[in-house]
Amino acid sequence: MNIDYTPEELAFQKKIRKWFKENLPDDLKRKNLNGVTLTKEEIVAWQKTLSEAGYLVVGWPQEWGGPGWTATQRYIFDAERATAGAPVGISMGIIMLGPVLMAFGTQEQKEKYLPKIRNCEDWWCQGYSEPGSGSDLASLKCQAVLDGDDYVINGTKIWTTYAHFANRCFCLVRTNNDCKPQAGISFILIDDMSAPGIEIQPITSIDGEHHLNQVFFDNVRVPKKNLVGAEGQGWTVAKYLLTHERTTIAGVADSKLNLTNLKEIARKKQMNGKPLNEDPSIRRRLAEEEIKLIALEYTNFRTLADTAAGRAPGPESSLLKIKGTETQQSLSELAVEMAGYFAFPWKTGAPEGPEEFQHATERYNFLRACTIYGGSTEVQKNVVAKMLLGLG
Ligand SMILES: Cc1cc2nc3c(=O)[nH]c(=O)nc-3n(C[C@H](O)[C@H](O)[C@H](O)COP(=O)(O)OP(=O)(O)OC[C@H]3O[C@@H](n4cnc5c(N)ncnc54)[C@H](O)[C@@H]3O)c2cc1C
């Protein structure tokens, strides 16, 4: 593994750094750094700016409007994005569905859906989990029964992130009850989230915000041609998508930015009459986080080396997901420790508190979820034990 950039890669890095400097709105950067929940309009506007510059679907091949970058260029782009303080964006269409359609979709599906993801016209949500079917996803019950040229869908999906912003949904449905559970699952595209029979109920999460929903389907008709892959092939499609999801959730570049930000705050902010970074316990915690992040970055380089060599992300993505999300959580804990008194009046408006700390508790609370979504830590540990350590 060679982690030195070539002169061409260094020139690329310079170009990307300049682009973010010139195009990232100050207000968006400040909100992102301070952990403010962005509105739909803010997210869409930023994604359109990226799209117009050709920087939204950076992992896609040129054939479908991607820049055709190498894995190292993509790594550099993401590192520069995070260092600039730009938000990560909504990945459902770009990182999850796009690659799935390229691998399993029909030509008609690719032509219909991929350009609208690339231009940020469509917002997709992910309908996998159900009450009682999260880690044990293969037990899902949401039923799709063929009636003429349509499937008729009945059932419910839960924890559907931003279903209330989405106009479309990719969904796992049960098309056969008389076989091994995995073999009875199909992957289907729901074209219109405002179609008759679809009801979206909000779930307020622990940070007090509305990101999540429960979605109900009551005799919702979806054309048969919206199946991705063959009937019963949904499990293979779903597994392909999940490896892509896990590598991105680790969020190493954003954690590095977060740490830099905390170090800067510790230098500037006074607590008990002296800068926070003169407090030995804060200094020790910052050093611990930095050491963990360096180790994590090398694990990230290992998966990058695999991708650069043309190998798909393997079970190492589970390792990255466990450690990456634990680091996100411990950094958010450190922010709350550093905020001290100012973390206390969370959501009650504390206008006198430093801006950097006003959302520390909110972020701390929400990040309890990152060791759950995209496959819980315990389940990832099972994968590591079986696939990497050869146990069980
Ligand atoms: C913020 C957030 C956003 C989400 N967004 C989406 C979304 O957009 N679309 C979507 O489809 N889903 C989404 N999810 C759902 C998420 O994928 C599930 O919550 C997750 O897979 C866990 O499933 P569960 O909640 O049913 O918990 P369970 O599977 O019931 O797990 C409960 C506990 O048991 C443990 N456990 C379960 N099985 C095992 C095992 N075999 N070995 C050891 N321990 C085990 C788990 O680790 C956990 O601690 C989201 C979840 C959250 C929190």
Short mmCIF file of C-alpha atoms and ligand atoms in Angstrom, two decimals:
data_model
loop_
_atom_site.label_atom_id
_atom_site.label_comp_id
_atom_site.label_asym_id
_atom_site.label_seq_id
_atom_site.Cartn_x
_atom_site.Cartn_y
_atom_site.Cartn_z
CA MET A 1 0.00 0.00 0.00
CA ASN A 2 1.53 3.33 -1.09
CA ILE A 3 -0.07 6.30 0.65
CA ASP A 4 1.95 9.05 -1.05
CA TYR A 5 -0.01 10.98 -3.66
CA THR A 6 1.42 11.31 -7.19
CA PRO A 7 2.04 14.85 -8.61
CA GLU A 8 -1.20 14.49 -10.63
CA GLU A 9 -3.13 13.56 -7.49
CA LEU A 10 -1.65 16.54 -5.64
CA ALA A 11 -2.75 18.84 -8.50
CA PHE A 12 -6.22 17.30 -8.33
CA GLN A 13 -6.32 17.90 -4.57
CA LYS A 14 -5.42 21.56 -5.11
CA LYS A 15 -8.20 21.98 -7.70
CA ILE A 16 -10.83 20.42 -5.43
CA ARG A 17 -9.68 22.46 -2.41
CA LYS A 18 -10.05 25.65 -4.46
CA TRP A 19 -13.50 24.64 -5.69
CA PHE A 20 -14.84 24.11 -2.17
CA LYS A 21 -13.28 27.37 -1.00
CA GLU A 22 -15.06 29.26 -3.79
CA ASN A 23 -18.41 27.44 -3.75
CA LEU A 24 -19.30 26.36 -0.21
CA PRO A 25 -21.66 28.97 1.31
CA ASP A 26 -20.35 30.27 4.68
CA ASP A 27 -23.73 29.80 6.33
CA LEU A 28 -23.94 26.14 5.29
CA LYS A 29 -20.40 25.53 6.54
CA ARG A 30 -21.14 27.14 9.91
CA LYS A 31 -24.34 25.09 10.33
CA ASN A 32 -22.58 21.87 9.35
CA LEU A 33 -19.67 22.46 11.75
CA ASN A 34 -22.01 23.31 14.61
CA GLY A 35 -24.24 20.27 14.08
CA VAL A 36 -27.39 22.15 13.01
CA THR A 37 -30.00 19.94 11.26
CA LEU A 38 -30.25 21.18 7.65
CA THR A 39 -33.60 21.83 5.93
CA LYS A 40 -34.66 20.01 2.75
CA GLU A 41 -34.18 23.24 0.78
CA GLU A 42 -30.62 23.69 2.10
CA ILE A 43 -29.68 20.08 1.28
CA VAL A 44 -31.19 20.22 -2.22
CA ALA A 45 -29.60 23.60 -3.05
CA TRP A 46 -26.14 22.34 -2.03
CA GLN A 47 -26.55 19.06 -3.92
CA LYS A 48 -27.59 21.01 -7.04
CA THR A 49 -24.41 23.13 -6.76
CA LEU A 50 -22.37 19.91 -6.59
CA SER A 51 -24.34 18.42 -9.48
CA GLU A 52 -23.80 21.44 -11.74
CA ALA A 53 -20.04 21.18 -11.15
CA GLY A 54 -20.16 17.43 -11.90
CA TYR A 55 -19.28 16.61 -8.27
CA LEU A 56 -22.47 14.92 -7.01
CA VAL A 57 -22.17 11.35 -8.28
CA VAL A 58 -18.41 11.10 -7.89
CA GLY A 59 -18.42 7.29 -7.57
CA TRP A 60 -20.31 6.74 -10.83
CA PRO A 61 -18.74 5.78 -14.16
CA GLN A 62 -18.60 8.37 -16.96
CA GLU A 63 -21.24 6.45 -18.92
CA TRP A 64 -23.84 7.61 -16.38
CA GLY A 65 -22.51 11.12 -15.85
CA GLY A 66 -19.89 10.43 -13.17
CA PRO A 67 -16.41 11.96 -13.45
CA GLY A 68 -14.75 8.54 -13.93
CA TRP A 69 -12.29 9.21 -11.09
CA THR A 70 -9.98 6.63 -9.56
CA ALA A 71 -10.61 5.37 -6.00
CA THR A 72 -7.77 7.63 -4.80
CA GLN A 73 -9.31 10.70 -6.45
CA ARG A 74 -12.63 9.88 -4.79
CA TYR A 75 -10.85 9.55 -1.46
CA ILE A 76 -9.14 12.92 -1.97
CA PHE A 77 -12.45 14.54 -2.95
CA ASP A 78 -14.19 13.29 0.20
CA ALA A 79 -11.28 14.33 2.44
CA GLU A 80 -11.32 17.83 0.90
CA ARG A 81 -15.11 18.04 1.24
CA ALA A 82 -14.89 17.26 4.94
CA THR A 83 -11.89 19.54 5.55
CA ALA A 84 -13.76 22.39 3.85
CA GLY A 85 -16.68 21.79 6.25
CA ALA A 86 -19.19 20.75 3.57
CA PRO A 87 -22.05 18.40 4.53
CA VAL A 88 -21.96 14.83 3.31
CA GLY A 89 -25.31 15.01 1.48
CA ILE A 90 -28.05 12.43 1.17
CA SER A 91 -26.71 9.12 -0.01
CA MET A 92 -29.81 7.00 -0.69
CA GLY A 93 -29.98 7.65 -4.45
CA ILE A 94 -26.33 8.44 -5.10
CA ILE A 95 -24.44 5.84 -3.09
CA MET A 96 -27.05 3.13 -2.62
CA LEU A 97 -29.57 2.94 -5.47
CA GLY A 98 -27.34 4.24 -8.28
CA PRO A 99 -24.76 1.40 -8.05
CA VAL A 100 -27.60 -1.14 -7.61
CA LEU A 101 -29.33 0.00 -10.81
CA MET A 102 -26.03 -0.08 -12.70
CA ALA A 103 -25.41 -3.65 -11.52
CA PHE A 104 -28.94 -5.13 -11.62
CA GLY A 105 -31.29 -2.67 -13.38
CA THR A 106 -32.71 -2.94 -16.91
CA GLN A 107 -31.57 -0.42 -19.54
CA GLU A 108 -34.97 1.26 -19.28
CA GLN A 109 -34.62 1.62 -15.49
CA LYS A 110 -31.11 3.04 -15.80
CA GLU A 111 -32.23 5.60 -18.38
CA LYS A 112 -35.30 6.58 -16.41
CA TYR A 113 -33.80 6.91 -12.93
CA LEU A 114 -30.05 7.56 -13.07
CA PRO A 115 -30.15 11.03 -14.74
CA LYS A 116 -32.71 12.24 -12.17
CA ILE A 117 -30.48 11.12 -9.29
CA ARG A 118 -27.47 12.80 -10.93
CA ASN A 119 -29.39 16.08 -11.47
CA CYS A 120 -30.83 15.98 -7.96
CA GLU A 121 -34.42 15.93 -9.26
CA ASP A 122 -35.37 12.80 -7.31
CA TRP A 123 -35.06 12.12 -3.60
CA TRP A 124 -35.08 8.39 -2.81
CA CYS A 125 -35.73 6.80 0.57
CA GLN A 126 -34.82 3.28 1.68
CA GLY A 127 -37.66 0.93 2.66
CA TYR A 128 -35.88 -2.06 4.21
CA SER A 129 -36.60 -2.21 7.98
CA GLU A 130 -39.95 -3.17 9.46
CA PRO A 131 -41.18 -3.45 13.05
CA GLY A 132 -39.57 -6.76 14.10
CA SER A 133 -37.34 -6.99 11.01
CA GLY A 134 -34.18 -4.92 11.41
CA SER A 135 -31.07 -7.02 12.04
CA ASP A 136 -33.13 -10.05 11.04
CA LEU A 137 -34.09 -8.37 7.78
CA ALA A 138 -34.84 -11.65 5.98
CA SER A 139 -37.95 -12.03 8.17
CA LEU A 140 -39.60 -8.99 6.53
CA LYS A 141 -43.35 -9.26 5.90
CA CYS A 142 -44.38 -6.34 3.65
CA GLN A 143 -46.23 -8.27 0.95
CA ALA A 144 -46.30 -7.71 -2.83
CA VAL A 145 -48.84 -9.82 -4.72
CA LEU A 146 -48.94 -9.89 -8.52
CA ASP A 147 -52.24 -8.73 -10.03
CA GLY A 148 -52.11 -8.37 -13.84
CA ASP A 149 -49.17 -6.12 -14.69
CA ASP A 150 -48.93 -4.66 -11.18
CA TYR A 151 -47.76 -5.75 -7.76
CA VAL A 152 -50.16 -4.80 -4.96
CA ILE A 153 -48.21 -3.85 -1.83
CA ASN A 154 -49.51 -4.13 1.74
CA GLY A 155 -47.53 -3.70 4.96
CA THR A 156 -45.30 -1.22 6.71
CA LYS A 157 -41.71 0.05 6.79
CA ILE A 158 -40.10 1.81 9.75
CA TRP A 159 -37.18 4.15 10.50
CA THR A 160 -37.46 5.36 6.91
CA THR A 161 -35.05 8.29 6.88
CA TYR A 162 -36.45 11.39 5.15
CA ALA A 163 -39.46 9.54 3.65
CA HIS A 164 -41.27 12.86 4.15
CA PHE A 165 -38.77 14.58 1.82
CA ALA A 166 -38.60 11.76 -0.72
CA ASN A 167 -40.63 11.44 -3.91
CA ARG A 168 -39.53 7.82 -4.51
CA CYS A 169 -38.67 4.74 -2.43
CA PHE A 170 -36.70 1.56 -3.09
CA CYS A 171 -38.24 -1.22 -1.13
CA LEU A 172 -37.73 -4.84 -0.10
CA VAL A 173 -40.99 -6.79 -0.34
CA ARG A 174 -42.04 -10.40 0.17
CA THR A 175 -43.20 -11.98 -3.08
CA ASN A 176 -43.16 -15.60 -1.92
CA ASN A 177 -44.06 -17.15 1.46
CA ASP A 178 -43.42 -20.78 0.52
CA CYS A 179 -39.63 -20.87 0.37
CA LYS A 180 -36.49 -20.06 2.37
CA PRO A 181 -37.16 -16.48 3.71
CA GLN A 182 -34.29 -14.91 1.70
CA ALA A 183 -35.49 -16.46 -1.57
CA GLY A 184 -38.96 -14.92 -1.22
CA ILE A 185 -37.76 -11.29 -1.19
CA SER A 186 -37.83 -8.89 -4.16
CA PHE A 187 -36.45 -5.38 -4.67
CA ILE A 188 -38.99 -2.91 -6.08
CA LEU A 189 -39.07 0.79 -6.97
CA ILE A 190 -42.00 2.90 -5.80
CA ASP A 191 -42.27 5.83 -8.18
CA ASP A 192 -44.49 8.16 -6.24
CA MET A 193 -44.53 8.55 -2.47
CA SER A 194 -47.77 10.54 -2.72
CA ALA A 195 -49.60 7.66 -4.49
CA PRO A 196 -52.97 6.49 -3.09
CA GLY A 197 -52.53 4.04 -0.19
CA ILE A 198 -49.19 5.41 1.07
CA GLU A 199 -49.21 7.07 4.47
CA ILE A 200 -46.11 8.57 6.09
CA GLN A 201 -46.16 9.01 9.86
CA PRO A 202 -43.37 11.03 11.52
CA ILE A 203 -41.14 9.63 14.30
CA THR A 204 -39.34 12.23 16.42
CA SER A 205 -35.87 10.98 17.32
CA ILE A 206 -33.90 11.47 20.54
CA ASP A 207 -32.42 14.77 19.29
CA GLY A 208 -35.94 16.20 19.08
CA GLU A 209 -35.87 16.37 15.27
CA HIS A 210 -37.97 14.73 12.57
CA HIS A 211 -35.62 12.66 10.39
CA LEU A 212 -37.44 9.32 10.66
CA ASN A 213 -40.83 7.90 9.68
CA GLN A 214 -43.04 4.87 9.61
CA VAL A 215 -44.53 4.29 6.15
CA PHE A 216 -47.76 2.33 5.63
CA PHE A 217 -48.78 0.69 2.35
CA ASP A 218 -52.46 -0.12 1.80
CA ASN A 219 -53.10 -1.78 -1.59
CA VAL A 220 -50.45 0.31 -3.33
CA ARG A 221 -50.14 -0.61 -7.02
CA VAL A 222 -46.63 -0.70 -8.50
CA PRO A 223 -45.93 -1.84 -12.09
CA LYS A 224 -44.17 -5.19 -12.46
CA LYS A 225 -41.48 -3.51 -14.57
CA ASN A 226 -40.34 -1.68 -11.41
CA LEU A 227 -38.74 -4.87 -10.03
CA VAL A 228 -34.95 -4.58 -9.92
CA GLY A 229 -33.48 -7.96 -10.79
CA ALA A 230 -35.74 -10.98 -11.03
CA GLU A 231 -38.57 -11.78 -8.63
CA GLY A 232 -36.94 -13.44 -5.60
CA GLN A 233 -33.51 -11.89 -6.25
CA GLY A 234 -34.06 -9.04 -3.77
CA TRP A 235 -31.78 -10.47 -1.08
CA THR A 236 -28.77 -10.51 -3.42
CA VAL A 237 -29.53 -6.92 -4.47
CA ALA A 238 -30.00 -5.82 -0.84
CA LYS A 239 -26.68 -7.32 0.29
CA TYR A 240 -24.85 -5.61 -2.59
CA LEU A 241 -26.32 -2.29 -1.50
CA LEU A 242 -25.46 -2.76 2.19
CA THR A 243 -21.69 -3.12 1.65
CA HIS A 244 -21.76 0.24 -0.15
CA GLU A 245 -23.81 1.77 2.67
CA ARG A 246 -21.43 0.57 5.42
CA THR A 247 -18.22 1.94 3.96
CA THR A 248 -19.68 5.44 3.80
CA ILE A 249 -21.25 5.42 7.28
CA ALA A 250 -17.78 5.17 8.93
CA GLY A 251 -17.34 8.92 8.24
CA VAL A 252 -13.58 9.07 8.92
CA ALA A 253 -13.01 12.34 7.03
CA ASP A 254 -15.83 14.06 8.94
CA SER A 255 -14.53 12.78 12.29
CA LYS A 256 -11.10 14.25 11.46
CA LEU A 257 -12.72 17.61 10.81
CA ASN A 258 -14.72 17.29 14.01
CA LEU A 259 -11.53 16.67 16.00
CA THR A 260 -9.73 19.62 14.38
CA ASN A 261 -12.74 21.74 15.28
CA LEU A 262 -12.70 20.56 18.91
CA LYS A 263 -8.97 21.27 19.19
CA GLU A 264 -9.57 24.77 17.87
CA ILE A 265 -12.39 25.33 20.38
CA ALA A 266 -10.17 24.01 23.20
CA ARG A 267 -7.49 26.53 22.24
CA LYS A 268 -9.92 29.47 22.13
CA LYS A 269 -12.49 28.84 24.85
CA GLN A 270 -11.88 29.71 28.49
CA MET A 271 -13.24 27.58 31.32
CA ASN A 272 -12.49 28.50 34.96
CA GLY A 273 -10.27 31.35 33.80
CA LYS A 274 -7.97 29.40 31.47
CA PRO A 275 -8.15 27.87 27.96
CA LEU A 276 -9.82 24.47 27.86
CA ASN A 277 -6.72 22.86 26.38
CA GLU A 278 -4.81 23.57 29.60
CA ASP A 279 -7.11 21.16 31.38
CA PRO A 280 -5.13 17.86 31.56
CA SER A 281 -8.25 15.67 31.24
CA ILE A 282 -9.37 17.51 28.05
CA ARG A 283 -5.82 17.28 26.62
CA ARG A 284 -5.72 13.54 27.34
CA ARG A 285 -9.14 12.98 25.73
CA LEU A 286 -8.15 14.97 22.62
CA ALA A 287 -4.93 12.95 22.30
CA GLU A 288 -6.84 9.65 22.71
CA GLU A 289 -9.27 10.63 19.95
CA GLU A 290 -6.44 11.66 17.65
CA ILE A 291 -4.63 8.31 18.11
CA LYS A 292 -7.85 6.37 17.42
CA LEU A 293 -8.49 8.43 14.30
CA ILE A 294 -4.98 7.86 12.91
CA ALA A 295 -5.47 4.09 13.33
CA LEU A 296 -8.88 4.34 11.69
CA GLU A 297 -7.50 6.26 8.77
CA TYR A 298 -5.03 3.44 8.09
CA THR A 299 -7.92 0.94 8.11
CA ASN A 300 -9.62 3.25 5.63
CA PHE A 301 -6.47 3.19 3.47
CA ARG A 302 -6.62 -0.62 3.50
CA THR A 303 -10.15 -0.62 2.05
CA LEU A 304 -9.05 2.11 -0.37
CA ALA A 305 -6.17 -0.10 -1.53
CA ASP A 306 -8.70 -2.91 -2.14
CA THR A 307 -11.01 -0.65 -4.13
CA ALA A 308 -8.08 0.81 -6.10
CA ALA A 309 -7.08 -2.74 -7.02
CA GLY A 310 -10.61 -3.38 -8.34
CA ARG A 311 -11.81 -5.50 -5.41
CA ALA A 312 -15.28 -4.80 -3.95
CA PRO A 313 -15.42 -3.64 -0.30
CA GLY A 314 -15.40 -6.89 1.70
CA PRO A 315 -16.12 -7.75 5.36
CA GLU A 316 -13.47 -5.14 6.33
CA SER A 317 -16.23 -2.59 5.74
CA SER A 318 -17.86 -4.02 8.92
CA LEU A 319 -14.67 -3.30 10.87
CA LEU A 320 -14.59 0.22 9.52
CA LYS A 321 -18.26 0.71 10.36
CA ILE A 322 -17.79 -0.43 14.00
CA LYS A 323 -14.72 1.70 14.68
CA GLY A 324 -15.85 4.67 12.59
CA THR A 325 -19.20 4.97 14.35
CA GLU A 326 -17.69 4.43 17.83
CA THR A 327 -15.31 7.30 17.09
CA GLN A 328 -18.19 9.55 15.97
CA GLN A 329 -19.87 8.80 19.30
CA SER A 330 -16.81 9.39 21.46
CA LEU A 331 -16.08 12.70 19.71
CA SER A 332 -19.64 13.82 20.40
CA GLU A 333 -19.18 12.84 24.07
CA LEU A 334 -16.00 14.89 24.24
CA ALA A 335 -17.83 17.89 22.76
CA VAL A 336 -20.44 17.64 25.54
CA GLU A 337 -17.69 17.34 28.18
CA MET A 338 -15.97 20.39 26.77
CA ALA A 339 -19.21 22.36 26.60
CA GLY A 340 -19.79 21.64 30.30
CA TYR A 341 -22.41 24.03 31.59
CA PHE A 342 -23.32 25.18 28.05
CA ALA A 343 -24.42 21.68 27.00
CA PHE A 344 -27.07 21.69 29.71
CA PRO A 345 -29.76 23.99 28.31
CA TRP A 346 -30.18 21.90 25.15
CA LYS A 347 -33.15 22.87 22.99
CA THR A 348 -34.19 25.57 25.39
CA GLY A 349 -32.53 28.30 23.36
CA ALA A 350 -29.41 29.21 25.50
CA PRO A 351 -28.64 32.27 23.39
CA GLU A 352 -25.81 33.31 25.71
CA GLY A 353 -23.87 30.07 25.12
CA PRO A 354 -21.07 29.82 22.55
CA GLU A 355 -22.49 28.88 19.13
CA GLU A 356 -20.13 25.90 18.83
CA PHE A 357 -21.77 24.26 21.86
CA GLN A 358 -25.44 24.97 21.20
CA HIS A 359 -26.03 21.72 19.34
CA ALA A 360 -23.47 19.54 21.18
CA THR A 361 -26.07 17.63 23.22
CA GLU A 362 -28.38 17.28 20.22
CA ARG A 363 -25.56 15.77 18.16
CA TYR A 364 -24.48 13.55 21.08
CA ASN A 365 -28.03 12.22 21.39
CA PHE A 366 -28.58 11.60 17.68
CA LEU A 367 -25.26 9.82 17.25
CA ARG A 368 -26.42 7.04 19.63
CA ALA A 369 -28.12 5.82 16.43
CA CYS A 370 -25.00 5.45 14.29
CA THR A 371 -24.04 2.14 15.93
CA ILE A 372 -27.54 0.89 15.02
CA TYR A 373 -28.29 2.06 11.47
CA GLY A 374 -26.69 0.37 8.47
CA GLY A 375 -26.38 -2.81 10.60
CA SER A 376 -25.83 -2.67 14.38
CA THR A 377 -22.38 -2.99 15.98
CA GLU A 378 -23.24 -6.39 17.47
CA VAL A 379 -24.26 -7.72 14.06
CA GLN A 380 -21.09 -6.26 12.46
CA LYS A 381 -19.04 -8.02 15.17
CA ASN A 382 -20.69 -11.30 14.15
CA VAL A 383 -19.59 -10.62 10.54
CA VAL A 384 -16.01 -9.86 11.66
CA ALA A 385 -15.91 -13.00 13.83
CA LYS A 386 -17.11 -15.25 11.02
CA MET A 387 -15.60 -13.72 7.89
CA LEU A 388 -12.34 -12.19 9.15
CA LEU A 389 -11.45 -14.28 12.22
CA GLY A 390 -12.89 -17.55 10.91
CA LEU A 391 -14.83 -18.19 14.14
CA GLY A 392 -18.20 -19.91 14.30
C1 LIG B 1 -31.39 6.91 12.75
C2 LIG B 1 -31.78 5.66 12.00
C3 LIG B 1 -32.01 5.73 10.64
C4 LIG B 1 -32.43 4.60 9.94
N1 LIG B 1 -32.74 4.71 8.61
C5 LIG B 1 -33.26 3.66 7.96
C6 LIG B 1 -33.72 3.79 6.61
O1 LIG B 1 -33.65 4.86 6.00
N2 LIG B 1 -34.26 2.70 6.01
C7 LIG B 1 -34.36 1.48 6.63
O2 LIG B 1 -34.82 0.53 6.01
N3 LIG B 1 -33.93 1.33 7.92
C8 LIG B 1 -33.39 2.38 8.59
N4 LIG B 1 -32.99 2.24 9.91
C9 LIG B 1 -33.20 0.95 10.58
C10 LIG B 1 -31.93 0.21 10.94
O3 LIG B 1 -31.34 -0.38 9.82
C11 LIG B 1 -32.29 -0.82 12.03
O4 LIG B 1 -32.66 -0.07 13.17
C12 LIG B 1 -31.15 -1.73 12.36
O5 LIG B 1 -30.91 -2.63 11.31
C13 LIG B 1 -31.42 -2.55 13.66
O6 LIG B 1 -32.66 -3.17 13.60
P1 LIG B 1 -33.76 -3.02 14.77
O7 LIG B 1 -33.92 -1.58 15.07
O8 LIG B 1 -34.96 -3.79 14.38
O9 LIG B 1 -33.08 -3.67 16.06
P2 LIG B 1 -32.98 -5.24 16.38
O10 LIG B 1 -32.54 -5.95 15.16
O11 LIG B 1 -34.24 -5.68 17.04
O12 LIG B 1 -31.80 -5.26 17.42
C14 LIG B 1 -31.99 -4.99 18.82
C15 LIG B 1 -30.67 -5.29 19.54
O13 LIG B 1 -30.31 -6.67 19.40
C16 LIG B 1 -29.01 -6.81 18.84
N5 LIG B 1 -28.97 -7.97 17.94
C17 LIG B 1 -29.88 -8.26 16.96
N6 LIG B 1 -29.53 -9.40 16.32
C18 LIG B 1 -28.35 -9.80 16.88
C19 LIG B 1 -27.47 -10.93 16.64
N7 LIG B 1 -27.72 -11.80 15.68
N8 LIG B 1 -26.35 -11.02 17.41
C20 LIG B 1 -26.09 -10.11 18.39
N9 LIG B 1 -26.90 -9.06 18.68
C21 LIG B 1 -28.00 -8.90 17.92
C22 LIG B 1 -28.80 -5.51 18.07
O14 LIG B 1 -27.42 -5.21 17.93
C23 LIG B 1 -29.50 -4.49 18.95
O15 LIG B 1 -28.65 -4.09 20.00
C24 LIG B 1 -32.56 3.36 10.63
C25 LIG B 1 -32.30 3.29 11.99
C26 LIG B 1 -31.93 4.42 12.69
C27 LIG B 1 -31.69 4.31 14.17
#
